[in-house]
Each structure stands twice: as C-alpha cells, then as structure tokens.
CSV table of C-alpha atoms and ligand atoms in Angstrom, one decimal:
chain,number,residue,atom,x,y,z
K,1,MET,CA,90.3,127.8,157.0
K,2,GLU,CA,92.0,131.0,155.6
K,3,PRO,CA,88.9,133.0,153.8
K,4,THR,CA,89.5,133.7,150.3
K,5,PRO,CA,91.3,136.5,149.6
K,6,ALA,CA,88.2,138.7,147.3
K,7,LEU,CA,88.6,140.4,144.0
K,8,THR,CA,86.7,144.0,143.7
K,9,ILE,CA,85.2,144.7,140.4
K,10,ARG,CA,83.1,147.5,140.4
K,11,GLY,CA,82.0,147.3,143.6
K,12,VAL,CA,81.0,143.2,142.7
K,13,VAL,CA,82.8,140.7,144.8
K,14,LEU,CA,84.3,137.4,143.6
K,15,TYR,CA,85.7,135.0,145.6
K,16,ARG,CA,87.8,132.6,143.3
K,17,ASP,CA,88.1,128.7,144.3
K,18,ARG,CA,85.8,129.5,147.3
K,19,LEU,CA,84.7,125.4,147.0
K,20,ASP,CA,86.7,122.9,146.4
K,21,THR,CA,86.2,120.2,144.4
K,22,ALA,CA,84.4,118.1,146.7
K,23,ALA,CA,82.3,120.5,148.0
K,24,GLN,CA,81.2,121.3,143.9
K,25,ALA,CA,80.6,117.5,143.6
K,26,ALA,CA,78.6,117.1,146.7
K,27,LEU,CA,76.4,120.2,145.9
K,28,VAL,CA,75.9,119.1,142.2
K,29,ALA,CA,74.7,115.6,143.7
K,30,SER,CA,72.1,117.8,145.7
K,31,LEU,CA,71.3,119.4,142.7
K,32,ARG,CA,70.4,116.2,140.8
K,33,GLU,CA,67.4,115.3,143.8
K,34,LEU,CA,66.3,118.9,143.8
K,35,VAL,CA,65.7,118.5,140.0
K,36,GLN,CA,63.6,115.2,140.3
K,37,VAL,CA,61.1,117.7,142.3
K,38,ALA,CA,61.5,120.8,140.1
K,39,PRO,CA,62.6,120.0,136.9
K,40,PHE,CA,64.0,122.6,134.6
K,41,PHE,CA,62.2,124.5,132.2
K,42,ARG,CA,62.9,127.2,129.4
K,43,PRO,CA,61.4,130.3,130.2
K,44,VAL,CA,59.7,133.0,128.0
K,45,THR,CA,60.2,136.5,128.3
K,46,ALA,CA,57.2,138.7,128.3
K,47,ARG,CA,57.7,139.4,124.9
K,48,GLY,CA,57.0,135.7,124.1
K,49,GLN,CA,61.1,135.0,123.5
K,50,GLN,CA,62.9,131.9,124.8
K,51,MET,CA,65.3,132.5,126.7
K,52,SER,CA,68.8,130.3,126.2
K,53,VAL,CA,69.2,129.3,129.5
K,54,ARG,CA,67.1,126.1,131.5
K,55,MET,CA,65.9,127.2,134.9
K,56,THR,CA,64.6,126.1,138.4
K,57,SER,CA,64.4,127.3,141.7
K,58,ALA,CA,64.8,126.1,145.3
K,59,GLY,CA,63.3,128.1,148.5
K,60,ALA,CA,60.0,129.3,149.7
K,61,VAL,CA,59.3,131.5,146.3
K,62,GLY,CA,60.8,130.9,142.5
K,63,TRP,CA,61.6,133.1,140.0
K,64,VAL,CA,59.7,132.9,136.9
K,65,SER,CA,59.4,134.6,133.3
K,66,ASP,CA,56.3,134.0,131.1
K,67,ARG,CA,54.2,136.1,128.8
K,68,ALA,CA,52.8,137.3,132.0
K,69,GLY,CA,56.0,139.1,133.1
K,70,TYR,CA,59.0,138.5,135.8
K,71,ARG,CA,57.9,137.6,139.2
K,72,TYR,CA,58.5,135.6,142.3
K,73,GLN,CA,55.8,133.0,142.8
K,74,GLU,CA,55.6,130.0,145.4
K,75,ARG,CA,55.1,127.4,143.0
K,76,HIS,CA,57.3,125.3,140.2
K,77,PRO,CA,55.1,126.5,136.7
K,78,ALA,CA,54.2,122.7,136.8
K,79,GLY,CA,52.3,123.3,140.1
K,80,GLN,CA,54.5,122.0,143.1
K,81,ALA,CA,56.4,123.5,145.6
K,82,TRP,CA,59.8,124.2,145.3
K,83,PRO,CA,62.2,122.1,146.9
K,84,ASP,CA,64.2,123.2,150.2
K,85,ILE,CA,67.7,125.4,149.4
K,86,PRO,CA,70.5,123.0,149.9
K,87,GLU,CA,71.8,122.8,153.4
K,88,SER,CA,75.4,123.7,152.1
K,89,LEU,CA,74.4,126.8,150.6
K,90,LEU,CA,72.8,128.4,153.2
K,91,ALA,CA,75.9,127.6,155.3
K,92,LEU,CA,78.1,129.0,152.3
K,93,TRP,CA,75.6,132.2,152.5
K,94,LYS,CA,76.1,133.1,156.3
K,95,GLN,CA,80.0,132.5,156.0
K,96,VAL,CA,80.2,134.9,152.7
K,97,VAL,CA,77.3,137.4,154.1
K,98,PRO,CA,77.0,137.3,157.4
K,99,GLU,CA,74.8,140.5,158.1
K,100,ALA,CA,72.3,139.7,155.4
K,101,ARG,CA,68.7,138.1,156.6
K,102,PRO,CA,68.5,134.6,154.9
K,103,PRO,CA,68.0,133.8,151.5
K,104,ASP,CA,64.3,132.7,150.6
K,105,SER,CA,65.1,132.2,147.0
K,106,CYS,CA,68.0,130.1,145.2
K,107,LEU,CA,67.7,130.7,141.0
K,108,ILE,CA,69.1,127.7,139.4
K,109,ASN,CA,70.9,128.1,136.1
K,110,PHE,CA,71.7,125.8,133.5
K,111,TYR,CA,73.7,127.1,130.2
K,112,ASP,CA,74.5,124.3,127.9
K,113,ALA,CA,77.0,125.4,125.0
K,114,GLY,CA,75.4,127.7,123.5
K,115,ALA,CA,73.4,129.6,126.5
K,116,ARG,CA,73.5,133.5,127.4
K,117,MET,CA,71.9,136.0,129.6
K,118,GLY,CA,71.3,139.2,128.3
K,119,MET,CA,72.4,142.3,130.4
K,120,HIS,CA,70.0,142.8,133.2
K,121,GLN,CA,69.7,144.1,137.2
K,122,ASP,CA,68.7,141.6,139.8
K,123,ARG,CA,65.6,144.0,140.8
K,124,ASP,CA,62.5,142.0,141.7
K,125,GLU,CA,63.4,141.4,145.4
K,126,ALA,CA,61.3,143.2,148.2
K,127,ASP,CA,64.1,144.5,150.0
K,128,LEU,CA,67.4,145.8,147.4
K,129,GLU,CA,69.6,146.3,150.8
K,130,GLN,CA,70.0,142.3,150.6
K,131,PRO,CA,73.0,141.2,149.0
K,132,VAL,CA,72.4,138.2,146.0
K,133,MET,CA,75.0,135.8,145.8
K,134,SER,CA,76.1,133.7,142.9
K,135,VAL,CA,77.9,130.3,142.9
K,136,SER,CA,79.3,128.9,139.4
K,137,LEU,CA,79.4,125.3,138.9
K,138,GLY,CA,80.8,123.5,135.8
K,139,ASP,CA,82.1,125.2,132.6
K,140,ASP,CA,83.5,128.7,132.6
K,141,ALA,CA,81.4,131.6,131.6
K,142,LEU,CA,82.1,135.0,130.6
K,143,PHE,CA,80.6,137.5,133.1
K,144,ARG,CA,80.0,140.6,131.6
K,145,ILE,CA,79.9,143.7,134.3
K,146,GLY,CA,78.1,147.1,133.4
K,147,ASN,CA,77.1,150.1,135.4
K,148,LEU,CA,73.9,151.2,137.4
K,149,THR,CA,72.1,152.2,134.4
K,150,ARG,CA,72.2,150.4,131.2
K,151,GLY,CA,74.9,151.1,128.8
K,152,GLY,CA,78.4,152.5,128.7
K,153,ARG,CA,81.6,151.0,129.3
K,154,THR,CA,81.7,147.3,130.6
K,155,GLU,CA,84.1,145.1,131.8
K,156,SER,CA,84.3,141.1,131.4
K,157,ILE,CA,85.8,138.5,134.1
K,158,TRP,CA,86.0,134.3,133.9
K,159,LEU,CA,83.8,132.8,136.2
K,160,ASN,CA,85.2,129.6,137.1
K,161,SER,CA,83.8,126.3,138.9
K,162,GLY,CA,83.9,127.1,142.7
K,163,ASP,CA,83.7,130.8,142.2
K,164,VAL,CA,81.7,132.7,144.3
K,165,LEU,CA,80.6,135.9,143.8
K,166,VAL,CA,78.4,139.0,146.0
K,167,MET,CA,76.5,141.6,144.1
K,168,GLY,CA,75.8,143.8,147.3
K,169,GLY,CA,76.0,147.8,149.0
K,170,ALA,CA,76.4,150.2,146.1
K,171,ALA,CA,77.1,147.0,143.5
K,172,ARG,CA,73.6,145.5,144.2
K,173,LEU,CA,71.7,147.0,141.1
K,174,VAL,CA,74.5,146.7,138.8
K,175,TYR,CA,74.0,145.4,135.3
K,176,HIS,CA,75.2,142.2,134.5
K,177,GLY,CA,74.8,139.1,131.8
K,178,ILE,CA,76.8,136.4,130.7
K,179,ASP,CA,78.2,136.5,126.9
K,180,ARG,CA,79.0,132.7,126.4
K,181,VAL,CA,80.1,129.7,128.2
K,182,ARG,CA,83.6,128.0,127.3
K,183,PRO,CA,82.4,124.4,126.6
K,184,GLY,CA,85.0,121.7,127.6
K,185,SER,CA,86.2,123.7,130.5
K,186,SER,CA,85.1,121.8,133.2
K,187,SER,CA,84.8,117.8,133.9
K,188,LEU,CA,82.5,118.2,137.0
K,189,LEU,CA,79.3,118.1,134.5
K,190,PRO,CA,79.5,114.5,133.1
K,191,GLN,CA,77.5,116.3,130.1
K,192,GLY,CA,78.9,119.7,130.4
K,193,GLY,CA,77.4,122.8,130.8
K,194,ARG,CA,77.3,125.4,133.3
K,195,LEU,CA,75.3,125.6,136.3
K,196,ASN,CA,74.4,129.1,138.0
K,197,LEU,CA,73.2,129.2,141.6
K,198,THR,CA,72.0,132.7,143.0
K,199,LEU,CA,70.5,133.0,146.5
K,200,ARG,CA,68.4,136.1,147.0
K,201,VAL,CA,66.1,137.6,149.9
K,202,ALA,CA,63.1,137.9,147.3
K,203,ARG,CA,60.5,138.9,150.3
C,1,LIG,C1,72.0,135.3,136.5
C,1,LIG,O1,72.5,136.8,136.7
C,1,LIG,O2,70.9,135.7,136.7
C,1,LIG,C2,72.9,134.7,136.3
C,1,LIG,C3,74.5,135.1,136.2
C,1,LIG,C4,75.3,133.9,136.5
C,1,LIG,O3,74.9,133.0,135.2
C,1,LIG,O4,76.7,133.9,136.3
C,2,LIG,MN1,70.9,138.2,137.6
C-alpha cells in the first residue's frame, strides 16, 4: 500500500485519512471493550477546574490529573490497572514512527459537542526525544498549533476521522489545543462526539 502523503504544519506531521472506515470501526470496537475495564472519567486540574474532555488510558501507565497535579500512574483513578493498548494501535505506531521506542501509554480523550482543550505542551514524559502520535476518530475537531513557548501566532487545522498526527523532533514540545468539535460531521460514533487517542513513550 502506498504511504499517505504527509502534510507538515510547523513541524507537526499530519497523515490525512491514514485509517480507512473499516480500520476506524475496528478501533472503535476495541475501545468499547477497553472502556468496560477503564471507564471514562472527567479529570480536574490542580486548581480544581473540571476539564470538559472525558479521559481514560491504556498501557502500563495512564495520564491523570487531579488536585495533586498531572502525572502518569499505573492505575485508573478507580484502582484497577489500565487495559492493554490495542494491537492495531501498536502496529500503526510501528508503521508511522518506526524509529521510536514502543509506546507505554495511550491517552483516550472523548469530546462531546461542547468540549475543548486549552493550549498546552505534552511534557510529562521522561524522554522528550520520543514522538507523540495521535489518532482522531468521529467528529471533526479544530486543532490549533502554536509555538515552543506560550503565545504568539497560531495556525489551525481541522482534524478528521482517520487522521494521524505526529509531534516529534523539533515540534515535540509545540503548544497545541482543540478549540471545538463540529457536531454531526462524522457518523462513526452513533451518539456523535470525537475520540482522540494519543500514544506516548511516558517512562
Ligand atoms: C491532546 O493534546 O491531548 C489532544 C489533542 C487532540 O484531541 O487532538
Ligand atoms: Mn496534548
């Protein structure tokens, strides 16, 4: 199969339609099983602000946020170990970022119609030389890319279901966020909304 031509925005690499409809549906099916074991929860920031996104994780460690701050931990907030990262995602990682170490964490974000994510860097990982790869499923989302420091001019791009994005190299620490999702733009998730899966080498 021909590799999807990549588009690069400020060093962030976007593979449009990297997953076809069947691959997206299969991934959603594995996520349905996964959330039986590790249900979505709504994190709060260290300041006590509820995030609008719901989250869970797979892998040896998962990213959590609560009054104690942000961190990776080996257990879901309810106490159970995180489920394994779906095989299809591990295979995709190997194809897309073959030079990277295997991921040990997959953050799963769910955005309903009003959810967003403020501008931030992904910097809680031990080795910032390792890339971050994200997969979008469901409704379109407006992804904003900033700079290596907070503020300044930004560029926005709509991420669609099946798109895969890589933040690595000089763009590993770029500020990014989700301004909004476009309700009804995809029929992948029967109830609507958007899933974003972020694979990382956390430890
Ligand atoms: C994130 O930065 O954690 C999520 C990005 C996205 O939802 O596309
Ligand atoms: Mn992020």
